[in-house]
XYZ file of C-alpha atoms in Angstrom:
718
model
C -7.964 61.308 23.040
C -8.965 58.399 20.863
C -7.513 55.017 21.741
C -6.795 53.302 18.419
C -3.624 51.299 19.139
C -3.505 47.926 17.495
C -5.708 49.125 14.633
C -2.809 51.143 13.273
C -0.671 47.999 13.248
C -3.430 46.117 11.421
C -3.705 48.766 8.742
C 0.015 48.716 8.055
C -0.062 44.978 7.365
C -2.627 45.294 4.541
C -1.607 44.792 0.945
C -1.527 48.125 -0.956
C -3.030 46.371 -3.988
C -6.117 45.404 -1.974
C -6.488 48.985 -0.804
C -6.380 50.205 -4.391
C -9.047 47.720 -5.480
C -11.384 48.586 -2.619
C -11.035 52.321 -3.018
C -11.677 52.142 -6.770
C -15.211 50.790 -6.282
C -18.136 53.206 -6.813
C -19.454 53.969 -3.376
C -22.001 56.722 -3.032
C -24.641 57.031 -5.655
C -22.536 56.115 -8.626
C -21.938 59.844 -9.042
C -18.261 59.498 -9.840
C -17.395 60.055 -13.450
C -14.523 61.311 -15.503
C -16.130 64.705 -15.931
C -16.749 65.302 -12.222
C -13.792 66.745 -10.273
C -12.560 64.707 -7.333
C -13.682 65.877 -3.908
C -11.020 67.151 -1.550
C -13.029 67.432 1.656
C -14.458 70.322 3.686
C -12.999 72.834 6.116
C -12.912 71.829 9.778
C -15.648 74.304 10.688
C -18.030 72.668 8.179
C -17.536 69.274 9.834
C -18.250 70.754 13.263
C -21.404 72.549 12.166
C -22.641 69.504 10.230
C -22.055 67.323 13.329
C -24.152 69.683 15.462
C -26.963 69.653 12.878
C -26.851 65.859 12.672
C -26.964 65.634 16.459
C -30.318 67.435 16.426
C -31.954 65.521 13.567
C -30.536 61.990 13.934
C -32.948 59.087 14.150
C -33.189 57.815 17.691
C -33.583 54.091 18.133
C -34.906 51.924 20.914
C -32.560 50.720 23.650
C -32.463 47.214 22.174
C -31.313 48.473 18.768
C -28.801 51.087 19.889
C -25.420 50.435 18.292
C -23.673 53.722 18.957
C -24.309 56.153 21.745
C -24.555 59.860 20.939
C -23.913 62.617 23.407
C -26.155 65.615 24.015
C -23.474 68.276 24.114
C -22.814 70.194 20.886
C -19.296 70.662 19.646
C -17.604 73.983 20.182
C -17.099 75.988 17.028
C -14.497 78.693 16.647
C -16.863 81.037 14.832
C -20.416 80.903 13.584
C -20.262 81.845 9.938
C -23.264 83.587 8.422
C -22.132 82.818 4.899
C -24.948 81.013 3.100
C -22.595 78.822 1.095
C -20.956 77.669 4.353
C -24.348 76.822 5.845
C -25.431 75.019 2.690
C -22.364 72.749 2.777
C -22.990 71.949 6.445
C -26.671 71.129 5.913
C -25.965 69.015 2.839
C -23.317 67.005 4.692
C -25.574 66.497 7.732
C -28.554 65.488 5.547
C -26.444 62.995 3.586
C -25.186 61.430 6.816
C -28.770 61.242 8.048
C -29.928 59.359 4.945
C -27.165 56.771 5.382
C -27.194 56.671 9.194
C -27.978 52.940 9.431
C -25.370 51.999 6.819
C -22.654 54.166 8.384
C -23.309 52.765 11.855
C -23.113 49.226 10.450
C -19.775 50.011 8.771
C -18.347 51.385 12.030
C -19.383 48.238 13.920
C -18.211 45.871 11.158
C -14.831 47.608 10.920
C -14.334 47.207 14.687
C -14.006 50.917 15.369
C -16.820 50.383 17.828
C -16.445 49.183 20.518
C -12.702 48.458 20.273
C -11.786 52.131 20.631
C -12.672 54.411 23.476
C -14.547 57.266 21.801
C -16.367 60.021 23.748
C -20.094 60.040 23.070
C -20.142 63.708 22.025
C -17.814 62.854 19.091
C -20.058 60.159 17.645
C -21.927 62.653 15.428
C -18.630 64.019 14.145
C -17.428 60.504 13.281
C -20.624 59.795 11.290
C -20.452 62.925 9.133
C -16.705 62.598 8.529
C -17.054 58.903 7.630
C -19.653 59.746 4.967
C -17.307 62.309 3.433
C -14.397 59.899 3.729
C -16.099 57.155 1.729
C -17.465 59.736 -0.724
C -13.835 60.721 -1.414
C -12.975 57.021 -1.976
C -10.999 57.077 1.266
C -8.493 59.564 -0.147
C -6.599 61.984 2.083
C -8.198 65.361 2.616
C -6.466 68.454 1.225
C -5.956 70.961 4.025
C -6.038 74.715 3.586
C -3.204 76.845 4.880
C -5.487 79.741 5.787
C -7.804 77.752 8.027
C -7.248 77.262 11.707
C -7.485 73.533 12.550
C -9.918 72.174 15.131
C -8.493 69.535 17.474
C -11.585 67.289 17.519
C -11.643 67.158 13.731
C -7.970 66.264 13.550
C -8.390 63.415 16.044
C -11.350 61.864 14.235
C -9.605 62.172 10.877
C -6.545 60.308 12.185
C -8.771 57.550 13.523
C -10.582 57.080 10.198
C -7.314 57.046 8.259
C -5.990 54.311 10.537
C -9.060 52.145 9.787
C -9.162 52.967 6.070
C -8.814 49.396 4.788
C -11.253 47.908 7.260
C -13.774 50.652 6.474
C -13.490 50.003 2.729
C -13.881 46.261 3.225
C -16.921 46.720 5.478
C -18.496 48.983 2.875
C -17.915 46.397 0.126
C -19.550 43.660 2.217
C -22.543 45.927 2.837
C -23.004 46.475 -0.879
C -22.776 42.772 -1.603
C -25.318 42.032 1.116
C -27.853 44.408 -0.454
C -26.840 43.486 -4.027
C -26.277 47.165 -4.786
C -23.752 48.870 -7.018
C -23.353 51.586 -4.397
C -24.865 52.627 -1.103
C -27.024 55.052 -3.091
C -29.017 52.088 -4.409
C -29.627 50.875 -0.851
C -31.762 53.954 -0.164
C -35.574 53.698 -0.421
C -36.990 54.353 -3.872
C -38.881 57.459 -2.702
C -35.630 59.001 -1.460
C -33.855 58.221 -4.730
C -36.664 59.869 -6.713
C -36.415 62.966 -4.533
C -32.690 63.174 -5.149
C -33.236 62.782 -8.888
C -35.772 65.623 -8.927
C -33.528 67.749 -6.728
C -30.683 67.420 -9.225
C -32.767 69.117 -11.944
C -34.957 71.420 -9.828
C -34.490 75.011 -11.046
C -33.713 77.942 -8.782
C -36.416 80.560 -8.159
C -35.668 84.145 -7.189
C -37.990 87.149 -6.835
C -37.125 90.675 -7.920
C -36.929 93.333 -5.244
C -38.899 95.981 -7.128
C -38.230 98.429 -4.316
C -34.608 98.628 -5.497
C -34.672 97.680 -9.161
C -37.173 97.210 -11.978
C -37.587 93.934 -13.877
C -36.267 95.498 -17.083
C -33.086 96.581 -15.317
C -32.607 93.061 -13.981
C -33.031 91.599 -17.473
C -30.468 93.997 -18.921
C -28.031 93.347 -16.071
C -28.236 89.605 -16.586
C -27.832 89.939 -20.341
C -24.646 91.951 -19.839
C -23.340 89.052 -17.747
C -24.017 86.587 -20.541
C -27.461 85.316 -19.452
C -30.056 84.849 -22.173
C -33.791 85.059 -21.604
C -35.657 81.889 -22.629
C -39.128 80.428 -22.122
C -37.953 77.320 -20.221
C -34.672 76.564 -18.447
C -35.253 72.813 -18.270
C -32.439 70.673 -19.697
C -30.378 73.723 -20.637
C -26.750 73.868 -19.507
C -26.080 77.425 -20.671
C -26.431 80.668 -18.737
C -30.135 81.353 -19.175
C -33.126 82.564 -17.200
C -36.896 82.660 -17.628
C -39.863 84.553 -16.156
C -42.337 82.520 -14.141
C -45.853 82.201 -15.582
C -47.690 82.518 -12.267
C -45.676 85.324 -10.630
C -44.541 88.191 -12.824
C -41.656 89.159 -10.488
C -40.109 85.678 -10.164
C -37.181 84.505 -12.301
C -36.100 80.908 -12.935
C -32.473 79.755 -13.277
C -30.933 76.309 -13.918
C -29.714 74.609 -10.753
C -26.078 74.363 -11.863
C -25.770 78.177 -11.826
C -26.173 78.446 -8.034
C -22.521 79.145 -7.222
C -22.228 81.669 -10.022
C -25.390 83.551 -9.087
C -24.675 84.007 -5.377
C -21.507 85.902 -6.215
C -23.041 88.578 -8.464
C -24.119 91.984 -7.164
C -27.828 91.400 -7.851
C -27.946 88.798 -5.085
C -25.394 90.401 -2.800
C -27.349 93.681 -2.778
C -30.721 91.927 -2.212
C -32.029 92.927 -5.610
C -32.677 89.267 -6.388
C -33.578 86.901 -3.536
C -33.795 83.120 -3.715
C -37.057 81.647 -2.501
C -39.162 78.566 -3.106
C -41.947 79.155 -5.604
C -44.673 77.934 -3.237
C -44.042 80.948 -0.987
C -44.213 83.344 -3.910
C -47.549 81.823 -4.936
C -48.857 82.421 -1.414
C -47.892 86.104 -1.193
C -49.211 86.825 -4.691
C -52.543 85.268 -3.719
C -52.696 87.598 -0.714
C -51.832 90.588 -2.894
C -54.756 89.802 -5.223
C -57.202 89.970 -2.286
C -56.026 93.287 -0.827
C -57.363 96.802 -1.037
C -55.117 99.830 -0.744
C -55.256 100.179 3.055
C -55.782 96.556 4.177
C -53.337 95.016 6.661
C -51.946 91.476 6.538
C -51.213 89.001 9.330
C -48.589 86.341 8.518
C -48.430 83.125 10.549
C -45.547 80.592 10.589
C -43.623 82.362 7.887
C -40.509 80.213 8.255
C -38.184 82.316 6.141
C -38.003 86.063 6.673
C -37.629 86.412 2.917
C -41.315 85.480 2.636
C -42.179 88.410 4.917
C -39.919 90.687 2.896
C -41.580 89.610 -0.365
C -45.023 90.398 1.064
C -43.762 93.794 2.199
C -42.291 94.650 -1.198
C -45.514 93.732 -3.004
C -47.476 96.125 -0.742
C -44.846 98.853 -0.692
C -47.022 101.267 -2.688
C -50.022 100.745 -0.392
C -50.691 101.966 3.121
C -50.857 98.369 4.323
C -48.977 96.937 7.288
C -47.534 93.431 7.462
C -47.852 91.892 10.942
C -45.627 88.905 11.703
C -46.298 86.750 14.750
C -44.227 84.064 16.437
C -40.937 85.893 17.024
C -40.578 84.781 20.644
C -37.112 86.173 21.282
C -36.774 89.939 21.242
C -33.028 89.498 20.817
C -33.727 88.749 17.145
C -35.365 92.121 16.578
C -32.169 94.048 15.764
C -31.024 91.374 13.312
C -34.404 91.266 11.637
C -34.630 95.034 11.391
C -31.164 95.099 9.853
C -32.191 92.497 7.293
C -35.406 94.324 6.436
C -33.520 97.593 6.106
C -31.082 96.031 3.648
C -33.957 94.699 1.567
C -35.904 97.980 1.752
C -38.945 96.905 3.790
C -40.719 99.678 5.717
C -44.172 98.365 6.664
C -43.345 95.293 8.799
C -44.407 95.063 12.439
C -43.229 92.133 14.583
C -45.474 90.500 17.190
C -43.759 88.383 19.845
C -46.847 86.353 20.762
C -47.570 83.004 19.199
C -50.530 83.003 16.859
C -52.758 80.832 19.055
C -52.253 83.247 21.987
C -53.196 86.380 19.997
C -56.678 87.645 20.784
C -58.904 87.844 17.720
C -60.086 91.272 18.944
C -56.574 92.698 19.394
C -56.737 96.447 18.745
C -53.526 96.310 16.707
C -55.140 93.991 14.180
C -58.419 95.804 13.546
C -57.443 96.623 9.958
C -56.222 93.114 9.134
C -58.298 91.870 6.206
C -56.216 88.908 4.980
C -54.414 86.261 7.053
C -51.636 84.239 5.425
C -51.241 80.879 7.164
C -48.130 78.828 6.342
C -48.409 75.997 8.872
C -45.663 73.578 9.761
C -46.181 70.462 7.659
C -44.449 67.260 6.634
C -43.133 68.979 3.515
C -42.771 65.806 1.496
C -43.700 67.749 -1.623
C -40.252 69.381 -1.524
C -37.596 67.758 -3.699
C -34.561 69.546 -2.269
C -35.084 69.847 1.491
C -31.715 71.499 2.137
C -32.528 74.444 -0.104
C -35.966 74.666 1.453
C -34.469 74.653 4.953
C -32.067 77.454 4.074
C -34.594 79.615 2.270
C -37.942 78.861 3.909
C -37.941 76.627 6.966
C -36.208 77.020 10.320
C -37.183 73.626 11.757
C -34.453 71.028 11.101
C -36.967 68.278 11.947
C -38.081 68.865 8.381
C -35.033 66.873 7.210
C -35.791 63.789 9.286
C -38.946 62.843 7.365
C -37.229 63.446 4.036
C -34.344 61.179 4.930
C -36.775 58.253 5.278
C -39.018 59.161 2.322
C -42.163 59.169 4.457
C -43.784 60.097 7.729
C -45.421 58.082 10.454
C -49.200 58.092 10.755
C -49.087 59.364 14.321
C -46.903 62.327 13.412
C -49.114 63.119 10.432
C -52.199 63.263 12.669
C -50.377 65.529 15.130
C -49.434 67.940 12.348
C -52.962 67.903 10.903
C -54.446 68.737 14.317
C -52.062 71.675 14.745
C -52.969 72.972 11.279
C -56.686 72.661 12.018
C -56.355 74.620 15.276
C -54.446 77.425 13.576
C -56.917 77.643 10.696
C -59.963 77.765 12.977
C -58.274 80.434 15.105
C -57.622 82.506 11.985
C -61.320 82.283 11.100
C -62.242 83.856 14.471
C -60.835 87.278 13.515
C -64.085 89.113 12.772
C -62.459 91.931 10.822
C -60.607 89.565 8.503
C -62.292 88.867 5.182
C -60.015 86.161 3.752
C -57.593 83.430 4.843
C -54.894 82.036 2.535
C -53.814 78.526 3.580
C -50.642 77.178 1.938
C -48.554 74.045 2.509
C -45.831 72.122 0.669
C -47.317 68.755 1.585
C -48.713 66.070 -0.692
C -50.936 64.440 1.932
C -54.692 65.205 1.798
C -54.768 64.916 5.600
C -52.787 68.164 5.778
C -54.514 69.908 2.895
C -58.106 69.301 1.779
C -59.158 67.494 4.948
C -58.052 70.386 7.193
C -59.804 73.033 5.101
C -63.075 71.106 4.720
C -63.169 70.299 8.415
C -62.622 73.945 9.353
C -65.423 75.056 7.017
C -67.787 72.400 8.302
C -67.308 73.179 11.985
C -67.328 76.975 11.904
C -68.179 78.718 15.146
C -71.864 79.729 14.926
C -71.319 82.346 17.625
C -68.930 84.298 15.465
C -70.355 87.718 14.610
C -68.862 87.767 11.144
C -70.266 86.108 8.055
C -69.303 82.438 7.571
C -66.384 81.512 5.351
C -66.671 79.722 2.044
C -64.194 78.161 -0.356
C -63.175 80.472 -3.210
C -61.480 79.585 -6.501
C -57.775 80.351 -6.998
C -56.798 83.910 -7.850
C -53.629 82.781 -9.637
C -53.549 82.210 -13.396
C -53.943 78.587 -14.497
C -51.309 78.119 -17.178
C -51.873 74.542 -18.308
C -54.615 71.988 -18.768
C -53.203 69.937 -15.901
C -53.458 72.901 -13.521
C -57.062 73.448 -14.579
C -57.886 69.806 -13.910
C -56.189 69.909 -10.503
C -58.135 73.054 -9.560
C -61.651 71.883 -10.424
C -62.583 71.680 -6.724
C -61.352 75.265 -6.077
C -58.008 74.117 -4.618
C -54.742 75.160 -6.280
C -52.291 72.251 -6.496
C -48.859 71.707 -7.989
C -47.475 68.195 -7.924
C -43.743 67.605 -7.290
C -41.876 67.482 -10.571
C -38.502 68.187 -12.085
C -39.354 71.882 -12.412
C -41.122 72.691 -9.140
C -41.825 71.469 -5.630
C -45.264 70.345 -4.561
C -47.671 73.008 -3.359
C -51.223 73.210 -2.015
C -53.075 76.512 -1.760
C -56.599 77.292 -0.590
C -58.451 80.612 -0.299
C -61.288 81.098 2.166
C -63.406 84.238 1.913
C -66.392 85.411 3.895
C -69.846 85.225 2.370
C -71.427 88.523 1.454
C -73.830 89.944 4.015
C -77.299 90.104 2.406
C -78.059 93.365 4.213
C -75.025 94.952 2.611
C -75.699 93.834 -0.933
C -76.079 96.617 -3.455
C -77.495 96.587 -6.933
C -75.496 97.041 -10.080
C -76.946 100.506 -10.590
C -75.782 101.522 -7.111
C -72.271 100.309 -7.827
C -72.198 102.191 -11.129
C -73.575 105.302 -9.469
C -70.857 105.202 -6.822
C -68.204 104.656 -9.450
C -69.542 107.573 -11.473
C -69.550 109.779 -8.372
C -65.867 108.996 -7.878
C -65.087 109.840 -11.490
C -64.234 106.280 -12.468
C -66.659 106.144 -15.398
C -65.578 109.174 -17.382
C -67.044 109.033 -20.870
C -69.421 106.158 -20.041
C -73.157 106.926 -20.009
C -75.254 105.185 -17.395
C -78.778 103.889 -17.847
C -78.208 102.401 -21.272
C -79.539 98.912 -21.634
C -77.844 96.160 -23.493
C -78.376 95.569 -27.211
C -80.685 92.635 -26.643
C -82.846 94.600 -24.250
C -82.975 97.438 -26.749
C -84.088 95.107 -29.516
C -86.784 93.568 -27.337
C -88.104 96.954 -26.250
C -87.956 98.269 -29.806
C -89.862 95.322 -31.230
C -92.548 95.564 -28.563
C -92.888 99.319 -29.042
C -93.053 99.064 -32.818
C -95.743 96.399 -32.723
C -97.849 98.293 -30.236
C -97.387 101.561 -32.027
C -98.083 99.995 -35.403
C -101.240 98.314 -34.197
C -102.451 101.496 -32.553
C -101.709 103.571 -35.646
C -103.405 101.103 -38.011
C -106.499 100.822 -35.862
C -106.744 104.578 -35.515
C -106.491 105.231 -39.241
C -108.935 102.507 -40.161
C -111.499 103.704 -37.613
C -111.283 107.239 -38.897
C -111.755 106.055 -42.482
C -114.782 103.963 -41.501
C -116.394 106.901 -39.681
C -115.781 109.170 -42.664
C -117.325 106.700 -45.119
C -120.411 106.155 -42.958
C -120.902 109.871 -42.550
C -120.569 110.514 -46.296
C -122.875 107.630 -47.121
C -125.615 109.124 -44.968
C -125.077 112.573 -46.500
C -125.291 111.234 -50.052
C -128.489 109.338 -49.190
C -130.142 112.545 -47.996
C -129.114 114.395 -51.144
C -130.444 111.672 -53.424
C -133.993 112.311 -52.229
C -134.009 115.705 -54.003
C -133.072 114.176 -57.350
C -136.124 113.506 -59.646
C -134.565 110.569 -61.358
C -134.362 107.689 -59.046
C -130.756 107.032 -58.219
C -129.086 103.788 -58.638
C -129.321 101.486 -55.661
C -126.609 102.135 -53.150
C -123.924 99.636 -52.547
C -121.932 99.128 -49.462
C -118.253 99.529 -49.502
C -117.697 95.860 -50.014
C -119.950 95.856 -53.117
C -118.266 98.973 -54.430
C -114.949 97.357 -54.161
C -116.215 94.220 -55.864
C -118.012 95.965 -58.767
C -115.077 98.226 -59.449
C -113.016 95.236 -60.400
C -115.346 94.369 -63.367
C -116.119 97.906 -64.543
C -115.014 98.859 -68.063
C -113.026 102.018 -68.659
C -115.609 103.667 -71.002
C -118.546 103.103 -68.709
C -120.039 106.091 -66.895
C -119.118 106.653 -63.329
C -121.524 105.408 -60.706
C -123.777 107.584 -58.674
C -121.963 110.553 -57.238
C -123.051 109.642 -53.730
C -120.812 106.601 -53.823
C -117.166 107.464 -53.193
C -114.545 106.311 -55.608
C -111.133 105.022 -54.543
C -108.188 105.352 -56.852
C -105.192 103.097 -56.337
C -101.787 103.932 -57.767
C -99.330 101.326 -56.663
C -100.827 97.862 -56.503
C -103.726 95.830 -57.968
C -106.909 95.271 -56.075
C -107.086 92.837 -53.205
C -109.209 89.686 -53.254
C -112.782 89.914 -52.048
C -112.186 87.999 -48.886
C -109.798 90.625 -47.622
C -112.416 93.379 -47.902
C -113.598 92.782 -44.359
C -110.273 93.943 -43.072
C -111.245 97.406 -44.320
C -114.058 97.993 -41.874
C -113.101 96.018 -38.831
C -109.546 94.971 -38.009
C -109.224 91.471 -36.728
C -106.752 91.342 -33.844
C -106.211 87.633 -34.246
C -104.904 88.131 -37.801
C -101.275 88.817 -38.442
C -100.411 92.499 -38.580
C -99.954 93.551 -42.204
C -97.916 96.556 -43.176
C -100.054 99.371 -44.637
C -99.328 100.888 -48.031
C -99.857 104.467 -49.220
C -103.194 105.048 -51.036
C -105.116 107.884 -52.654
C -108.608 108.725 -51.397
C -111.012 110.481 -53.774
C -113.528 112.546 -51.819
C -117.216 112.747 -52.903
C -118.151 115.387 -55.527
C -119.211 118.877 -54.525
C -122.658 119.861 -56.015
C -122.808 123.318 -57.562
C -126.177 125.231 -57.696
C -127.946 125.338 -61.063
C -130.563 127.858 -62.316
C -131.914 125.514 -64.919
C -134.892 123.283 -64.231
C -134.480 119.884 -62.765
C -135.237 118.286 -66.104
C -132.196 119.810 -67.688
C -130.120 118.822 -64.680
C -131.359 115.288 -65.016
C -130.198 115.050 -68.615
C -126.799 116.535 -67.979
C -124.067 114.574 -66.314
C -123.257 115.791 -62.910
C -120.188 117.953 -62.735
C -117.626 116.583 -60.327
C -114.770 118.177 -58.487
C -112.291 115.530 -57.584
C -110.274 116.312 -54.489
C -107.553 113.863 -53.694
C -106.022 113.086 -50.314
C -102.672 111.384 -50.639
C -101.185 109.611 -47.640
C -97.904 111.140 -46.561
C -94.793 109.140 -47.258
C -93.970 108.862 -43.590
C -97.139 106.870 -42.859
C -97.062 103.133 -42.979
C -98.562 101.525 -46.117
C -102.101 100.248 -45.900
C -103.966 97.433 -47.523
C -107.290 99.092 -48.297
C -109.287 97.807 -51.341
C -109.669 100.339 -54.194
C -110.692 100.459 -57.825
C -108.141 99.325 -60.343
C -108.118 102.083 -62.941
C -105.886 102.008 -65.934
C -104.827 105.604 -65.645
C -104.518 108.029 -62.827
C -107.478 110.413 -62.341
C -109.301 108.940 -65.357
C -112.684 110.670 -65.937
C -115.701 109.053 -67.584
C -116.238 109.844 -71.237
C -119.530 111.249 -72.589
C -120.889 112.591 -75.861
C -122.402 115.622 -74.206
C -121.045 118.888 -75.665
C -118.497 120.646 -73.621
C -120.620 123.782 -73.440
C -123.190 121.998 -71.429
C -120.591 121.183 -68.869
C -119.903 124.807 -68.120
C -121.543 126.250 -65.052
C -124.389 128.717 -65.698
C -123.574 132.390 -65.606
C -125.984 133.672 -63.004
C -125.265 137.314 -63.720
C -126.887 137.054 -67.166
């Protein structure tokens, strides 16, 4: 029993007006307002559970600074409730008492509760948590419930605090004046106040259990309940929800809808499950690295909902999800019951700690991706109570948050543990990737651990070395792109999300196993994955390059071939005409080479007789004659010159001599009869640039005054 005699007499002598003035002061956080309903207290079982939580996370002080002694024995509870709302109230009350532990202890000493009363040490934690609630209620009497069974320890402490109500209020007022603060909320460190401010607006994240319900069905169900789908839930007081940009199966709700959401069937039936977004980012990164039959090993999962989310994402695969660190086999039935309710079928529990698991364990030969969620300071989390309930089992997580920081020694200890776990994960030779995720904002726990593990890789490991890979998650803003330039995925703490750090390590490709692109396409075609796609086709640029090279080569070859043939033909005909001219009595005109022929043809008049029949005549139809300097291109192509497109021409072959019976004298006076045979280049051939005569009309014959009868061939049968 508590010995509080004398203090009751003191409280009865106080002026009621003074009590009213003291109790009307804003005390905790300035949160009181006309729109906020007055608090009526908690059930007795909440006080007991909160006292036990506080007993485990309280800040221990040196012997010289100890003001109040705390016992080691937990308080007996009538029943351990599994209701999440009950646990949330207990954790919130314990965390609030932890933040104000120094102030509450000072108030108890200043009000003479300690050491004037004989209080058992095991009740000290209960006094602290009940005093915080008492001052938060402005020292008003708690409203008791008729349905709840009272707990004797709670009733005794409540009577003691009521007897010291005036002294407690006065001690609190003096504390505020000493710190020049409007309330004890303003006495807290600035980092803690910023965390509380972010926590008040931090949205709720929940992933869809696609094994039980589709996203469209969830949307329709929420709309029937009055929820509207929006792009952002920030600063919206209505019943709304949004779809996360990074994870397609994650929904976002405003924080004030928590009590309403936990009572709907979607959450009661595990169709929607609350979870911090950082854990959803981790499991989605693992999913992006998996093949159909790859297994996963999860380390330090914290919340079993993270394991369940990983299982649901791989439900359509043949993958197994191995979970290590479950040291007590007594938890197996409870876990199996939970996984059955959610619909998980591919989870296998390992009771060994991760460090003690052999990297060559036969059970883990198909593990390709290891998800490592190491224990960290977690100062990137704005609402630690929600994170404790949904993700983390270690209540030590709350101690660092209550002070707004972490000691250097503890940070180094955590970083060393993270480094050992990461290096052990890299020893699994069959694994091809490691996903490392924390909710810390300290580089010592994030970048430094990853870079150190990559730098000091075991050279004796048979597998290929690891390398840092870029994020596999979509980058949805310019800020995220800037934060991920060094291949690390980061999210800074803000009013919409907790802090998160994510790194992906993948093995380098074995050079002996590298395959060409053609081999990959051939394998894909063999499996029927390239239906309708023809292989072996080069790109458009390659086609253009090959086509241009082929056309130039072909054009040059064709031009050279045609020109050489023409030159051989002209030389042969020139020799033949020279031999025939020896039989003619009249000396023939001097022969001209092809260059002279081309030049003289440009100045010849239309009514002038044709030249000697031994000289071939070229008739051009389409274009005027070329300049003299280009005549050399006719006989010998110059490779250094630019290739010129050829044009179609007409070639007039030499005349065919018919036998005459008349004497040579007659033949000498008569003009030679010519048969003009034309060879016209086909249209398909490329145009040439050969020099020809420029005649005014096509096939124009020379004029002569000789009678037409003389032009007839002799009739040899006469």
